[in-house]
């Protein structure tokens, strides 16, 4: 069943650890690199843009809590998750998921560790839930001031946008992403060479786009 978000008519289809290989690339390559790079400031900013019902942001939080616990406990970590739909954000904030949603791609080990049963549903534990701040943002509109991001996940939204909207949104992302920061798109989305500044880099069988502003290129 494809769930539609009534407001935008863009499907809100998502899951925990959607496209598992992306999370492997983050765990093995991108996060270790960002941790080395930000070691002095001890701060990491991540944005799950168009987060739908929150599974993507909670997957990031679980991955970090599981693989980099010292960083989670001793650094300033911000995971911002945004969507245009109040309906999906309500569920995301609640952290409550059906059996079907939880059993879809979430490894059982992580389900046992980070969820508890509530009737027929599952609830994300507080440690993970409190790592994510949800906010309503319409990516067709000018963005409010946001912290500079080390990593932006903008997956499975651009395919629904016309070219001018896509270009406008990517310019907005370029404004908030740090130089050398990373952008992740959906599996069927690519950036054409017409969008300068984002350089495709293959890590663990996944393409990540590294933001290299033109003034940084010699
Ligand atoms: C297909 S889901 C993608 C969810 C998640 N990023 C993933 O890949 O699993 C697309 C999401 O984009 C949201 N969306 C649609 N139009 C938007 C807009 N103008 N600004 C922000 N989010 C929007 C929808 O509400 C929906 O939750």
Short mmCIF file of C-alpha atoms and ligand atoms in Angstrom, two decimals:
data_model
loop_
_atom_site.label_atom_id
_atom_site.label_comp_id
_atom_site.label_asym_id
_atom_site.label_seq_id
_atom_site.Cartn_x
_atom_site.Cartn_y
_atom_site.Cartn_z
CA UNK A 1 0.00 0.00 0.00
CA UNK A 2 1.39 3.41 -0.96
CA UNK A 3 0.56 6.01 1.67
CA UNK A 4 -0.19 9.44 0.27
CA UNK A 5 0.40 12.61 2.17
CA UNK A 6 -2.94 14.38 1.71
CA UNK A 7 -1.48 17.86 1.72
CA UNK A 8 1.15 17.53 -0.98
CA UNK A 9 -0.10 14.44 -2.84
CA UNK A 10 3.48 13.20 -2.67
CA UNK A 11 3.67 9.71 -1.16
CA UNK A 12 4.96 9.50 2.39
CA UNK A 13 6.38 6.02 1.72
CA UNK A 14 9.42 5.35 3.94
CA UNK A 15 10.91 2.75 6.25
CA UNK A 16 13.59 2.22 8.85
CA UNK A 17 17.01 1.79 7.18
CA UNK A 18 15.53 2.31 3.74
CA UNK A 19 18.24 1.39 1.19
CA UNK A 20 20.36 -0.33 3.81
CA UNK A 21 23.57 0.20 1.83
CA UNK A 22 23.31 3.98 2.43
CA UNK A 23 23.47 3.39 6.18
CA UNK A 24 26.42 1.04 5.73
CA UNK A 25 28.23 3.76 3.78
CA UNK A 26 27.45 6.25 6.54
CA UNK A 27 28.58 3.88 9.30
CA UNK A 28 31.77 2.69 7.67
CA UNK A 29 32.97 5.76 5.79
CA UNK A 30 31.08 9.03 6.12
CA UNK A 31 30.60 9.21 9.91
CA UNK A 32 34.20 8.18 10.71
CA UNK A 33 35.38 10.91 8.32
CA UNK A 34 33.06 13.54 9.86
CA UNK A 35 34.13 12.50 13.36
CA UNK A 36 37.80 12.97 12.46
CA UNK A 37 37.05 16.31 10.81
CA UNK A 38 34.94 17.71 13.68
CA UNK A 39 37.02 16.27 16.51
CA UNK A 40 38.10 19.74 17.75
CA UNK A 41 34.61 21.27 17.86
CA UNK A 42 32.93 18.03 18.97
CA UNK A 43 29.76 18.92 17.14
CA UNK A 44 27.83 17.14 14.40
CA UNK A 45 24.74 18.52 12.62
CA UNK A 46 22.52 16.30 10.53
CA UNK A 47 19.32 17.14 8.66
CA UNK A 48 16.79 14.57 7.51
CA UNK A 49 14.82 16.77 5.08
CA UNK A 50 11.40 15.41 4.03
CA UNK A 51 11.64 12.89 6.85
CA UNK A 52 8.08 11.56 6.50
CA UNK A 53 7.07 9.50 9.57
CA UNK A 54 10.50 9.75 11.16
CA UNK A 55 11.98 6.35 10.38
CA UNK A 56 14.97 7.84 8.51
CA UNK A 57 15.91 10.17 11.38
CA UNK A 58 15.49 7.46 14.02
CA UNK A 59 17.57 5.07 11.88
CA UNK A 60 20.38 7.65 11.93
CA UNK A 61 20.01 8.09 15.69
CA UNK A 62 20.12 4.31 16.30
CA UNK A 63 23.11 3.91 14.01
CA UNK A 64 25.03 6.65 15.84
CA UNK A 65 24.03 5.43 19.31
CA UNK A 66 25.04 1.91 18.39
CA UNK A 67 28.27 2.51 16.50
CA UNK A 68 29.57 5.78 18.01
CA UNK A 69 28.30 5.89 21.63
CA UNK A 70 31.15 8.08 22.90
CA UNK A 71 30.34 10.71 20.31
CA UNK A 72 26.62 10.58 21.16
CA UNK A 73 27.34 11.08 24.86
CA UNK A 74 30.16 13.61 24.68
CA UNK A 75 29.54 15.69 21.58
CA UNK A 76 26.83 18.18 20.70
CA UNK A 77 24.78 16.18 18.24
CA UNK A 78 21.83 17.72 16.43
CA UNK A 79 19.55 15.63 14.24
CA UNK A 80 16.93 17.88 12.69
CA UNK A 81 14.11 16.10 10.87
CA UNK A 82 11.58 18.07 8.86
CA UNK A 83 8.56 17.55 6.66
CA UNK A 84 5.77 19.70 5.25
CA UNK A 85 3.00 17.44 6.55
CA UNK A 86 1.71 17.85 10.09
CA UNK A 87 0.12 14.43 9.80
CA UNK A 88 3.38 12.54 9.28
CA UNK A 89 5.17 14.73 11.83
CA UNK A 90 2.60 13.78 14.47
CA UNK A 91 3.51 10.12 14.15
CA UNK A 92 7.23 10.92 13.89
CA UNK A 93 7.15 12.87 17.16
CA UNK A 94 5.18 10.13 18.91
CA UNK A 95 7.76 7.50 17.95
CA UNK A 96 4.97 4.91 17.75
CA UNK A 97 5.04 2.40 14.89
CA UNK A 98 2.93 -0.58 13.88
CA UNK A 99 4.26 -4.12 13.82
CA UNK A 100 4.38 -3.92 10.03
CA UNK A 101 6.39 -0.68 10.02
CA UNK A 102 8.88 -2.01 12.55
CA UNK A 103 9.29 -5.43 11.01
CA UNK A 104 9.87 -4.09 7.50
CA UNK A 105 13.60 -3.44 7.46
CA UNK A 106 14.62 -2.82 11.05
CA UNK A 107 17.19 -5.41 12.15
CA UNK A 108 15.65 -7.46 15.06
CA UNK A 109 18.69 -6.69 17.23
CA UNK A 110 17.99 -2.94 16.99
CA UNK A 111 14.26 -3.49 17.55
CA UNK A 112 14.99 -5.38 20.78
CA UNK A 113 17.47 -2.78 21.93
CA UNK A 114 15.73 0.49 21.04
CA UNK A 115 11.98 -0.22 21.05
CA UNK A 116 9.43 -1.35 23.59
CA UNK A 117 6.03 -2.90 23.06
CA UNK A 118 2.87 -0.82 23.57
CA UNK A 119 -0.18 -2.97 22.86
CA UNK A 120 0.14 -4.06 19.23
CA UNK A 121 2.60 -1.26 18.45
CA UNK A 122 6.23 -0.46 19.15
CA UNK A 123 7.59 2.76 20.72
CA UNK A 124 11.07 4.17 20.13
CA UNK A 125 12.92 4.39 23.45
CA UNK A 126 13.50 7.85 24.93
CA UNK A 127 17.28 7.84 24.38
CA UNK A 128 16.72 7.62 20.63
CA UNK A 129 13.55 9.74 20.47
CA UNK A 130 15.18 12.64 22.29
CA UNK A 131 18.10 12.69 19.85
CA UNK A 132 15.82 13.99 17.07
CA UNK A 133 14.10 17.37 16.80
CA UNK A 134 11.14 17.41 14.42
CA UNK A 135 10.07 20.59 12.69
CA UNK A 136 7.60 21.55 9.97
CA UNK A 137 9.42 22.97 6.95
CA UNK A 138 8.09 23.43 3.43
CA UNK A 139 11.02 22.91 1.09
CA UNK A 140 9.23 24.80 -1.69
CA UNK A 141 9.44 27.95 0.45
CA UNK A 142 12.52 29.94 1.54
CA UNK A 143 14.16 28.16 4.46
CA UNK A 144 14.39 29.80 7.89
CA UNK A 145 17.89 30.15 9.34
CA UNK A 146 19.27 26.67 10.12
CA UNK A 147 22.55 25.49 11.61
CA UNK A 148 25.25 24.60 9.08
CA UNK A 149 24.92 20.90 8.35
CA UNK A 150 27.61 18.21 8.06
CA UNK A 151 25.17 15.82 6.44
CA UNK A 152 21.83 16.31 4.68
CA UNK A 153 19.55 13.44 3.66
CA UNK A 154 17.13 14.60 1.00
CA UNK A 155 15.83 11.29 -0.26
CA UNK A 156 12.88 10.54 -2.49
CA UNK A 157 11.47 14.04 -2.79
CA UNK A 158 13.35 15.62 -5.71
CA UNK A 159 11.78 13.12 -8.13
CA UNK A 160 8.41 14.75 -7.47
CA UNK A 161 9.69 18.29 -8.09
CA UNK A 162 9.84 20.07 -11.46
CA UNK A 163 13.30 21.18 -12.61
CA UNK A 164 13.03 24.85 -11.45
CA UNK A 165 11.81 23.73 -7.97
CA UNK A 166 14.58 21.17 -7.80
CA UNK A 167 17.21 23.77 -8.66
CA UNK A 168 15.75 26.21 -6.13
CA UNK A 169 15.80 23.56 -3.40
CA UNK A 170 19.37 22.48 -4.17
CA UNK A 171 20.51 26.10 -3.97
CA UNK A 172 18.86 26.29 -0.55
CA UNK A 173 20.62 23.09 0.54
CA UNK A 174 23.92 24.53 -0.69
CA UNK A 175 23.31 27.48 1.65
CA UNK A 176 23.00 25.29 4.76
CA UNK A 177 25.51 22.51 4.08
CA UNK A 178 29.10 22.98 5.29
CA UNK A 179 31.91 22.95 2.73
CA UNK A 180 32.97 19.28 2.31
CA UNK A 181 29.69 18.22 3.94
CA UNK A 182 27.64 15.45 2.37
CA UNK A 183 24.26 15.25 0.66
CA UNK A 184 22.44 11.93 0.23
CA UNK A 185 19.69 11.50 -2.38
CA UNK A 186 17.25 8.65 -2.99
CA UNK A 187 18.32 5.54 -4.89
CA UNK A 188 16.62 6.69 -8.10
CA UNK A 189 17.72 10.32 -7.86
CA UNK A 190 20.88 11.87 -9.32
CA UNK A 191 22.29 15.34 -9.66
CA UNK A 192 23.08 16.36 -13.19
CA UNK A 193 26.30 18.17 -13.92
CA UNK A 194 24.17 21.30 -14.25
CA UNK A 195 24.24 21.59 -10.49
CA UNK A 196 27.71 22.75 -9.61
CA UNK A 197 29.24 22.40 -6.22
CA UNK A 198 28.06 18.86 -5.39
CA UNK A 199 30.63 16.24 -6.37
CA UNK A 200 29.53 12.58 -6.58
CA UNK A 201 31.70 10.28 -4.47
CA UNK A 202 31.26 6.51 -4.29
CA UNK A 203 31.44 5.10 -0.76
CA UNK A 204 30.51 1.51 0.01
CA UNK A 205 28.50 1.13 -3.22
CA UNK A 206 26.50 4.31 -2.56
CA UNK A 207 26.84 7.71 -4.19
CA UNK A 208 27.24 10.54 -1.69
CA UNK A 209 27.44 14.13 -2.94
CA UNK A 210 30.19 16.14 -1.32
CA UNK A 211 29.64 19.88 -1.30
CA UNK A 212 32.71 21.59 -2.74
CA UNK A 213 31.84 25.28 -3.19
CA UNK A 214 33.38 26.72 -6.35
CA UNK A 215 35.69 29.04 -4.42
CA UNK A 216 37.22 25.91 -2.80
CA UNK A 217 38.13 24.44 -6.20
CA UNK A 218 41.59 25.56 -7.37
C1 LIG B 1 8.55 9.61 -0.35
S1 LIG B 1 8.64 10.42 1.21
C2 LIG B 1 10.39 10.30 1.54
C3 LIG B 1 10.67 10.02 2.98
C4 LIG B 1 12.13 9.73 3.32
N1 LIG B 1 12.97 10.85 2.96
C5 LIG B 1 12.59 8.47 2.65
O1 LIG B 1 13.31 8.54 1.64
O2 LIG B 1 12.26 7.39 3.11
C6 LIG B 1 8.45 12.12 0.68
C7 LIG B 1 8.13 13.11 1.81
O3 LIG B 1 8.28 14.43 1.31
C8 LIG B 1 7.34 15.24 1.98
N2 LIG B 1 7.13 16.47 1.20
C9 LIG B 1 6.37 16.65 0.11
N3 LIG B 1 6.43 17.93 -0.30
C10 LIG B 1 7.25 18.58 0.56
C11 LIG B 1 7.68 19.93 0.69
N4 LIG B 1 7.28 20.88 -0.16
N5 LIG B 1 8.51 20.24 1.71
C12 LIG B 1 8.90 19.29 2.60
N6 LIG B 1 8.53 18.00 2.54
C13 LIG B 1 7.70 17.65 1.53
C14 LIG B 1 6.11 14.37 2.08
O4 LIG B 1 5.25 14.83 3.10
C15 LIG B 1 6.71 12.99 2.34
O5 LIG B 1 6.73 12.72 3.71
#
